[in-house]
CSV table of C-alpha atoms in Angstrom, one decimal:
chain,number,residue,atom,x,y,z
A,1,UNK,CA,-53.3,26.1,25.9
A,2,UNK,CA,-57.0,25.8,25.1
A,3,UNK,CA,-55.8,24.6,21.3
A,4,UNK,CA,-53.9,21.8,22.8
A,5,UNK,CA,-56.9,20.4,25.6
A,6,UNK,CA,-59.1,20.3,22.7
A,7,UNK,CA,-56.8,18.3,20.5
A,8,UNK,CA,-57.5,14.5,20.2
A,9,UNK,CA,-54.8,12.3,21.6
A,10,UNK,CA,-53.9,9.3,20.3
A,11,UNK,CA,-53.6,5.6,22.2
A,12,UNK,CA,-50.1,6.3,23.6
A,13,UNK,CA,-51.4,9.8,24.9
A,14,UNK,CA,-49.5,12.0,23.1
A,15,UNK,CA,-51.2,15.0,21.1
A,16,UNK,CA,-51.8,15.3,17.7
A,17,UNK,CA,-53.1,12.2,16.2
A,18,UNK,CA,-53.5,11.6,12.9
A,19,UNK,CA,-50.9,14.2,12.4
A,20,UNK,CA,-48.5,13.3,14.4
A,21,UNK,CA,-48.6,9.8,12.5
A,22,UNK,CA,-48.4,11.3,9.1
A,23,UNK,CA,-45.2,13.3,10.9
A,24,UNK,CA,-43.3,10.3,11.7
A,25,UNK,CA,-44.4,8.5,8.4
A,26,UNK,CA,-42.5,11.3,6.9
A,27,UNK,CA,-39.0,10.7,8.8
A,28,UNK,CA,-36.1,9.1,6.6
A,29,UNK,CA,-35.9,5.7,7.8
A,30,UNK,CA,-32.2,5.2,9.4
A,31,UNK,CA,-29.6,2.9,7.7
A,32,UNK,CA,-28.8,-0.3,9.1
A,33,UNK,CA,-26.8,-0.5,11.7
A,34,UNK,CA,-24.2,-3.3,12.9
A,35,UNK,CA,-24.1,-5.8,14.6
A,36,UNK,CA,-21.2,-6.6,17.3
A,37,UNK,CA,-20.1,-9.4,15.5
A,38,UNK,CA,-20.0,-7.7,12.3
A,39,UNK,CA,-18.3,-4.5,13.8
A,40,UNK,CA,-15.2,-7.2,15.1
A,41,UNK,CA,-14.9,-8.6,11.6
A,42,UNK,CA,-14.1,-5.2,10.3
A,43,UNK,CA,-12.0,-4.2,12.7
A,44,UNK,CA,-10.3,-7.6,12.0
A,45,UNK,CA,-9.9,-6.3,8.5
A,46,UNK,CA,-9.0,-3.4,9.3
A,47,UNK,CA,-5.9,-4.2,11.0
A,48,UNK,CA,-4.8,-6.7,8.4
A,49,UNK,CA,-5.5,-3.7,5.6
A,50,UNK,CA,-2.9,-1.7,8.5
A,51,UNK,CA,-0.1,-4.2,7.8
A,52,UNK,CA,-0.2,-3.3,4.2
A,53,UNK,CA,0.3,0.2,4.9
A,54,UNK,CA,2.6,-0.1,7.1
A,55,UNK,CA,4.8,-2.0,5.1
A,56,UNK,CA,4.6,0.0,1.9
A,57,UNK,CA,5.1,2.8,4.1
A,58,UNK,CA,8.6,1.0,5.4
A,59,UNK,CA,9.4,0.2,1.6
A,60,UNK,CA,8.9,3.2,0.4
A,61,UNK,CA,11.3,5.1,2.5
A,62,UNK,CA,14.4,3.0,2.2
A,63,UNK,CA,16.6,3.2,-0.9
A,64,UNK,CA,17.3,-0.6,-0.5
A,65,UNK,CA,14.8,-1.3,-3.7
A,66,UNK,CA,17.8,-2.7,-5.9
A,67,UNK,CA,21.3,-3.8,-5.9
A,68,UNK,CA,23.6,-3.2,-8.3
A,69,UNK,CA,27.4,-4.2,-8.0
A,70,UNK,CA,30.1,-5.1,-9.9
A,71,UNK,CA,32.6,-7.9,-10.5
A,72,UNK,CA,34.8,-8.0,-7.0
A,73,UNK,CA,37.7,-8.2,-8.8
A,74,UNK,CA,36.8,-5.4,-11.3
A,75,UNK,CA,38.9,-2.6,-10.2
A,76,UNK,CA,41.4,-4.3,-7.9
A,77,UNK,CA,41.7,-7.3,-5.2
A,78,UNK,CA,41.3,-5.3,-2.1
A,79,UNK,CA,37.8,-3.1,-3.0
A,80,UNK,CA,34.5,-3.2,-4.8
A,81,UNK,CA,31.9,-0.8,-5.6
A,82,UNK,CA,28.2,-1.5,-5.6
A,83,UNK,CA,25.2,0.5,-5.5
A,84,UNK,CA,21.5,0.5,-4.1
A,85,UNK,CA,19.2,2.7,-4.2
A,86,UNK,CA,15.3,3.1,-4.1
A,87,UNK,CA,12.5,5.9,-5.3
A,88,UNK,CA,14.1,8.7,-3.6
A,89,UNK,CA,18.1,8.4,-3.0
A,90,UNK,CA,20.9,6.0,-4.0
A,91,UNK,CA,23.9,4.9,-2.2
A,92,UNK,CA,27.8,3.9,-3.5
A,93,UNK,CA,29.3,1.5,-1.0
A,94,UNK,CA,32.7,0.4,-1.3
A,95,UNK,CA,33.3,-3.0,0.2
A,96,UNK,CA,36.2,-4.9,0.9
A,97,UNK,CA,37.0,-8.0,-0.7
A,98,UNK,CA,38.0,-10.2,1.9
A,99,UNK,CA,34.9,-9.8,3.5
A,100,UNK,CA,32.3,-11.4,0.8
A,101,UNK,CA,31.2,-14.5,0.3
A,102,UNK,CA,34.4,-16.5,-2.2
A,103,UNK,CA,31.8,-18.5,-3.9
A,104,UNK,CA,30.0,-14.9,-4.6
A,105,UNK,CA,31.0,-13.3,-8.4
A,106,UNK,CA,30.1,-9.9,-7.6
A,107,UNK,CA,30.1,-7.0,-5.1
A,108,UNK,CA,27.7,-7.2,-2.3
A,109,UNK,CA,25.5,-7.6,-0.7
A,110,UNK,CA,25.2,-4.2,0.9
A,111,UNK,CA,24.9,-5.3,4.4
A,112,UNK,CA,28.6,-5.5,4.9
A,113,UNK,CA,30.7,-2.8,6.3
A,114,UNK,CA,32.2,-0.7,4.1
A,115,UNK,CA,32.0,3.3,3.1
A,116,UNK,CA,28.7,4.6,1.9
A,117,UNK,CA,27.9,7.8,0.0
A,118,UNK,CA,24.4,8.6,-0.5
A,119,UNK,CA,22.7,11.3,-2.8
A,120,UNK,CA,19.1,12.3,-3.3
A,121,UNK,CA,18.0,12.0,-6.8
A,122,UNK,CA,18.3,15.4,-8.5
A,123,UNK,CA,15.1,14.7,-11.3
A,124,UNK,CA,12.4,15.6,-8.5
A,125,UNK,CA,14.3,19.1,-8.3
A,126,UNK,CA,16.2,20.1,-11.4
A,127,UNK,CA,15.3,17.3,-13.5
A,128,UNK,CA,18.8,15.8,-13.9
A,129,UNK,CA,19.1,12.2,-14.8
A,130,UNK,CA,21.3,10.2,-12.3
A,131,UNK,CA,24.6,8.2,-13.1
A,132,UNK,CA,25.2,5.3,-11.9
A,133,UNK,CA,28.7,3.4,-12.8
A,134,UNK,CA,28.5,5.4,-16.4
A,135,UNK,CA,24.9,4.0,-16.7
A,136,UNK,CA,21.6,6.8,-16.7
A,137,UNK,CA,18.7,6.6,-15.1
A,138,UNK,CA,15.3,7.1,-17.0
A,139,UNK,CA,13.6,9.7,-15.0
A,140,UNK,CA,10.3,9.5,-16.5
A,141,UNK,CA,10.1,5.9,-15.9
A,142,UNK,CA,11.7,6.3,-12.2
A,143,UNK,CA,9.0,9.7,-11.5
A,144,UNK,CA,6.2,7.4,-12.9
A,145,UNK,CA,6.9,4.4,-10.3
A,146,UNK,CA,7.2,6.8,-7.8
A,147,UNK,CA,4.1,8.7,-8.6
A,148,UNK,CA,2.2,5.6,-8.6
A,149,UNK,CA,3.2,5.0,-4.7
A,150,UNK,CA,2.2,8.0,-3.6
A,151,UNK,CA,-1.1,7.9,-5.1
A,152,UNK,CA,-1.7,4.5,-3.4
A,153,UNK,CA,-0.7,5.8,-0.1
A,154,UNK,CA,-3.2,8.5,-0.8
A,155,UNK,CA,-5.8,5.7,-1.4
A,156,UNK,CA,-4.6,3.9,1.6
A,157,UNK,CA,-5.7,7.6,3.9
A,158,UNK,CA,-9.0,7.5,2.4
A,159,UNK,CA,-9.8,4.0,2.6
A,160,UNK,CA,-8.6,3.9,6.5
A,161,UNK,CA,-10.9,7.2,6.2
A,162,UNK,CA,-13.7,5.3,5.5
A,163,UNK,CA,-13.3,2.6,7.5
A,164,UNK,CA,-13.0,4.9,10.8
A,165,UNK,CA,-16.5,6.5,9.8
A,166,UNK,CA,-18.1,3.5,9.4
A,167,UNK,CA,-16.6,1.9,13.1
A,168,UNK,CA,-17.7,5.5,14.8
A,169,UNK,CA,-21.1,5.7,13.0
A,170,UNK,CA,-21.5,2.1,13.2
A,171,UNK,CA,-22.8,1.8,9.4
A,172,UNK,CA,-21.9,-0.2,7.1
A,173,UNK,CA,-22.4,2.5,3.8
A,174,UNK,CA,-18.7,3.2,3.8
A,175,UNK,CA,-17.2,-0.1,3.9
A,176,UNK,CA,-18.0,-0.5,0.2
A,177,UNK,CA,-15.8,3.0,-0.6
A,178,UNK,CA,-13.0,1.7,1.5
A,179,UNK,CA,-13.0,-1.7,-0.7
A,180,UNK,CA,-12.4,0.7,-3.9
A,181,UNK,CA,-9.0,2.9,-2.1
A,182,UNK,CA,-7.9,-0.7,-0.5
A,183,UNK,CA,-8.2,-3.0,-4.0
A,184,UNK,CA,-7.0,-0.1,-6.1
A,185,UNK,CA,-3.8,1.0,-3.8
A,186,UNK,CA,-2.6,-2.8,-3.6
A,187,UNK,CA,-2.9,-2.6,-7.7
A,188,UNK,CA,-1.3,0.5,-7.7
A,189,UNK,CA,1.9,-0.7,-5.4
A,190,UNK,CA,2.1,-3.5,-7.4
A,191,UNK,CA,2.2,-1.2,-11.2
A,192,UNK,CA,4.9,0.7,-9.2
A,193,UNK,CA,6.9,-2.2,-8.5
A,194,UNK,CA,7.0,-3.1,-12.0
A,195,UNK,CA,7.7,0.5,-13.3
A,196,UNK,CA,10.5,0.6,-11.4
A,197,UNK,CA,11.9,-2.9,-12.5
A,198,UNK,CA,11.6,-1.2,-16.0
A,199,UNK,CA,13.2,1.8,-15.3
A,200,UNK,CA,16.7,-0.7,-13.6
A,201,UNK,CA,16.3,-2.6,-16.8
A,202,UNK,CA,16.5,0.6,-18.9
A,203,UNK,CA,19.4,1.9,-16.4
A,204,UNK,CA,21.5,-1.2,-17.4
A,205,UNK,CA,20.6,-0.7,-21.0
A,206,UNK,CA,22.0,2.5,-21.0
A,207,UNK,CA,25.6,1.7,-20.9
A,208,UNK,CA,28.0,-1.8,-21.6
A,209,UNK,CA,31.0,-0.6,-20.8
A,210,UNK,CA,31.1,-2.0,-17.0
A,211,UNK,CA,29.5,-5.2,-16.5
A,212,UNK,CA,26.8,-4.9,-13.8
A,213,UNK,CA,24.5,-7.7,-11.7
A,214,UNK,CA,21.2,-6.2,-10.6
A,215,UNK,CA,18.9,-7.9,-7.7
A,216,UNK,CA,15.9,-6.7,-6.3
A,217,UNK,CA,16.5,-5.9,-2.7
A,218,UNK,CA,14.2,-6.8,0.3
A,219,UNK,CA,12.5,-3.5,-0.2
A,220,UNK,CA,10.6,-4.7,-3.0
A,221,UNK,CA,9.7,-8.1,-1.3
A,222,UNK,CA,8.4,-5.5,1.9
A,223,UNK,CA,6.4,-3.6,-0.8
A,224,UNK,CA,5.0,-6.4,-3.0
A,225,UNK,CA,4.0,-8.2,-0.1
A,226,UNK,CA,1.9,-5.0,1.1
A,227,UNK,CA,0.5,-4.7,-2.2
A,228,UNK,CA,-1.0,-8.6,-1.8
A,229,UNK,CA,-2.6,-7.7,1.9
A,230,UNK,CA,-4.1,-4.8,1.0
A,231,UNK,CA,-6.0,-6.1,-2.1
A,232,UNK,CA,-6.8,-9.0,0.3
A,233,UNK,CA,-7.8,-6.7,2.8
A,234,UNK,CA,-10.1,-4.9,0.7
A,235,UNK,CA,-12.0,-8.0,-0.6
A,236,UNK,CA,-13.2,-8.3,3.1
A,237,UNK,CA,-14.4,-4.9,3.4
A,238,UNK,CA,-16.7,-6.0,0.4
A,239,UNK,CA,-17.7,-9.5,1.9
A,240,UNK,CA,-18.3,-7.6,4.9
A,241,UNK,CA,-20.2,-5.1,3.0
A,242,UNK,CA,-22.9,-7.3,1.4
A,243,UNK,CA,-26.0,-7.9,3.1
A,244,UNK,CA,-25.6,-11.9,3.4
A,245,UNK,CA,-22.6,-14.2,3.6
A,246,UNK,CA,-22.0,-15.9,-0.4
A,247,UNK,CA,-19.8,-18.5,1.6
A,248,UNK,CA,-22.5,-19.7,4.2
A,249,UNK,CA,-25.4,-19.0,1.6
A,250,UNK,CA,-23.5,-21.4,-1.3
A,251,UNK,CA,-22.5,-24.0,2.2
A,252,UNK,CA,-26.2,-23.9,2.4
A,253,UNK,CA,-27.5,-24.6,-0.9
A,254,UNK,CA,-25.1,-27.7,-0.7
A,255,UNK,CA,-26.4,-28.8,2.3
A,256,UNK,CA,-30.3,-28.8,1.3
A,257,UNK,CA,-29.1,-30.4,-1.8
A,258,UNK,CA,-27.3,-33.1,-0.2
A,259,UNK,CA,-30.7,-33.5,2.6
């Protein structure tokens, strides 16, 4: 009691003086935080970068990646057999004739009615390769787009990770984290994409005995499309993340110029 009446105060009245300003001199100064405006922006981002999961996510659970189909009139001119399939599964469909396009060569496309019969691939359990009209699947190739997917949805968690600890702590430190898992899962949707076309190029090369026509299905648009919006979406997090605007600081260097 007597130790504090004797202390010196300082202007504000509090105790301590001297030493309660060499105290606070010694605090970690806080980080930045943001501003209204700039906390909008990034949630604008954040829900474009959203879209881009969300459609990979669609894409990736559908077995409509490819088509493949043969000639309509290949085995009789009643029915046709083509086949889609994606990362996981692949269907047989067996289509009437009458109800496809006349101008149309080949079987397809697999919207129209007709019996399906669908089969997970067996190389993710036993590591059987899969047959497909007498042709074989490459499993390493088909495992590696695959992989590549699920590693950018992983990236996609951690970015969207970041992104909620930097709206809730209202600091902009991880915005700059979240541009690395956004960029890098776009590119990585994108490698596994063209894996995959490899592995239906290698499929087709396998076997000549039944001529085949191969298109890539709307999957593939859903998922390339995804990869484009999430790289765009994380070049905003790192224009957001920068401590001045490169647009309105190179708008006005032209402008002084021009004065």
């Amino acid at each position: 009691m007597w130790s504090n009446f004797f202390l010196p105060q300082d202007e504000d009245g509090r105790v301590g003086g001297a030493g309660s300003k060499s105290g606070r001199a010694g605090k970690r100064p806080r980080p930045p935080r943001m501003s209204d405006s700039q906390e909008g922006k990034i949630k604008l981002a954040f829900f474009i970068a959203l879209i881009g999961v969300t459609l990979t996510v669609l894409g990736m659970g559908t077995e409509f990646w490819v088509e493949v189909s043969q000639p309509k009139h290949f085995r009789n001119n009643q029915t046709c057999e083509m086949a889609h399939y994606g990362l996981w599964k692949s269907c047989i469909r067996t289509l009437w004739v009458s109800d496809i396009d006349p101008e149309r060569e080949s079987c397809g496309p697999a919207e129209l009615p007709g019996e399906s019969n669908c089969t997970f691939f067996k190389f993710y359990t036993s590591g059987e390769n899969a047959v497909i009209f007498k042709k074989t699947t490459q499993k390493s190739l088909h495992i590696t787009g695959a992989m590549l997917a699920l590693f950018s949805l992983f990236l996609m968690v951690m970015g969207s990770l970041c992104i909620t600890m930097s709206l809730s702590k209202s600091v902009p430190f991880f915005l700059k984290p979240a541009t690395i898992c956004f960029v890098f899962s776009g590119i990585l949707v994108l490698l596994s994409i063209i894996v995959f076309h490899q592995s239906v190029l290698a499929l087709l090369a396998s076997d000549h005995s039944i001529p085949l026509h191969h298109e890539l299905s709307w999957s593939v648009a859903c998922v390339g499309s995804a990869g484009a919006i999430l790289i765009f979406g994380g070049l905003m997090f790192l224009l957001l993340s920068l401590p001045y605007n490169p647009l309105d600081k190179c708008f006005g260097q032209q402008s002084s110029s021009d004065g």
